[in-house]
Amino acid sequence: MAFWLMKSEPSVYSLEDLKKTGTTPWEGVRNYQARNIMRDDMSVGDLVLFYHSNAKPTGAVGVGRVSAEAYPDHFAWKKGSKYFDARSTPEKPVWMMVDVDYVCHFSEIVSLADMKEDPALDGMMVIRRGSRLSVQPVEKKHFQHVCRMGGLPGIPKA
DNA sequence: GCCAACGTTGGC
DNA sequence: GCCAACGTTGGC
């Protein structure tokens, strides 16, 4: 099982929104590196740190779980969608997405500032300056540590 | 709202 | 294939 971090702006889609429906397609990723990670590296059962970007404060707010392997992001075919991309077609899809299930909220947000201050998280991608990748790998030890900072006893059962 | 970082585009 | 211009992300 692998561990990931996925960013979302809570004004667009928050962990609270995911809790309501239980599952969501992770549509709208329009970056090749992030797409490749979803397409090539993610498996059902992998756990995800749900990260709120452009938020107050910004940080990890809980955990999700990959519930479907990558499949074409059909929002790219829908004219008028903000994720529309004419280069992507049903015959030759360019963009892919996975499904993510809700697992849990942290009892308190693990802010980016807190993560930066904790030496146990040294080397974690999200705390690196200029780290813009919206889908990132996370080391198991870092994942576990963030879960504990968020008030969980450890990594939740998938 | 500002702006640094960085990805993408397109001229050459 | 280089690289300047441009657009986007995302912290602050």
CSV table of N, CA and C in Angstrom, one decimal, chain A residues 29-32 35-36 39 71-74 76-77 85-97:
chain,number,residue,atom,x,y,z
A,29,VAL,N,-7.5,17.4,-12.5
A,29,VAL,CA,-6.1,17.5,-12.5
A,29,VAL,C,-5.6,17.7,-13.9
A,30,ARG,N,-4.9,18.8,-14.1
A,30,ARG,CA,-4.4,19.2,-15.5
A,30,ARG,C,-2.9,19.4,-15.5
A,31,ASN,N,-2.2,18.5,-14.8
A,31,ASN,CA,-0.8,18.6,-14.8
A,31,ASN,C,-0.3,17.1,-15.0
A,32,TYR,N,0.7,17.0,-15.9
A,32,TYR,CA,1.1,15.7,-16.4
A,32,TYR,C,1.7,14.9,-15.3
A,35,ARG,N,-1.0,13.7,-13.1
A,35,ARG,CA,-1.8,12.6,-13.9
A,35,ARG,C,-1.1,11.3,-13.9
A,36,ASN,N,0.2,11.4,-14.2
A,36,ASN,CA,1.0,10.1,-14.2
A,36,ASN,C,1.0,9.4,-12.9
A,39,ARG,N,-2.3,7.8,-12.7
A,39,ARG,CA,-2.5,6.7,-13.7
A,39,ARG,C,-1.6,5.5,-13.4
A,71,TYR,N,-9.1,6.3,-14.4
A,71,TYR,CA,-9.9,6.1,-15.6
A,71,TYR,C,-10.1,7.5,-16.2
A,72,PRO,N,-10.5,7.6,-17.4
A,72,PRO,CA,-10.5,8.9,-18.1
A,72,PRO,C,-11.4,10.0,-17.4
A,73,ASP,N,-10.8,11.2,-17.3
A,73,ASP,CA,-11.5,12.3,-16.7
A,73,ASP,C,-12.5,12.9,-17.7
A,74,HIS,N,-13.7,12.5,-17.7
A,74,HIS,CA,-14.7,12.8,-18.7
A,74,HIS,C,-15.1,14.3,-18.6
A,76,ALA,N,-13.2,16.6,-19.0
A,76,ALA,CA,-12.4,17.2,-20.1
A,76,ALA,C,-13.1,17.2,-21.4
A,77,TRP,N,-14.1,16.4,-21.6
A,77,TRP,CA,-14.8,16.3,-22.8
A,77,TRP,C,-16.0,17.2,-22.8
A,85,ASP,N,-11.1,20.4,-22.0
A,85,ASP,CA,-9.8,20.4,-22.7
A,85,ASP,C,-10.0,19.8,-24.1
A,86,ALA,N,-10.0,20.6,-25.2
A,86,ALA,CA,-10.3,20.1,-26.5
A,86,ALA,C,-9.4,19.0,-27.0
A,87,ARG,N,-8.2,18.9,-26.4
A,87,ARG,CA,-7.2,17.9,-26.8
A,87,ARG,C,-7.7,16.5,-26.3
A,88,SER,N,-8.5,16.4,-25.3
A,88,SER,CA,-8.9,15.1,-24.8
A,88,SER,C,-10.2,14.7,-25.4
A,89,THR,N,-10.3,13.5,-25.8
A,89,THR,CA,-11.5,12.9,-26.4
A,89,THR,C,-11.8,11.5,-25.8
A,90,PRO,N,-13.0,11.1,-25.9
A,90,PRO,CA,-13.3,9.7,-25.4
A,90,PRO,C,-12.4,8.6,-26.1
A,91,GLU,N,-12.1,8.9,-27.4
A,91,GLU,CA,-11.2,7.9,-28.1
A,91,GLU,C,-9.8,8.0,-27.6
A,92,LYS,N,-9.3,9.2,-27.3
A,92,LYS,CA,-8.0,9.4,-26.9
A,92,LYS,C,-8.0,10.3,-25.7
A,93,PRO,N,-8.3,9.8,-24.5
A,93,PRO,CA,-8.3,10.7,-23.3
A,93,PRO,C,-6.9,11.1,-22.9
A,94,VAL,N,-6.8,12.4,-22.6
A,94,VAL,CA,-5.5,12.9,-22.1
A,94,VAL,C,-5.4,12.9,-20.6
A,95,TRP,N,-6.6,13.2,-20.0
A,95,TRP,CA,-6.5,13.3,-18.5
A,95,TRP,C,-7.2,12.2,-17.8
A,96,MET,N,-6.6,11.8,-16.7
A,96,MET,CA,-7.2,10.6,-15.9
A,96,MET,C,-7.5,11.1,-14.5
A,97,MET,N,-8.3,10.3,-13.9
A,97,MET,CA,-8.6,10.6,-12.4
A,97,MET,C,-8.8,9.3,-11.7
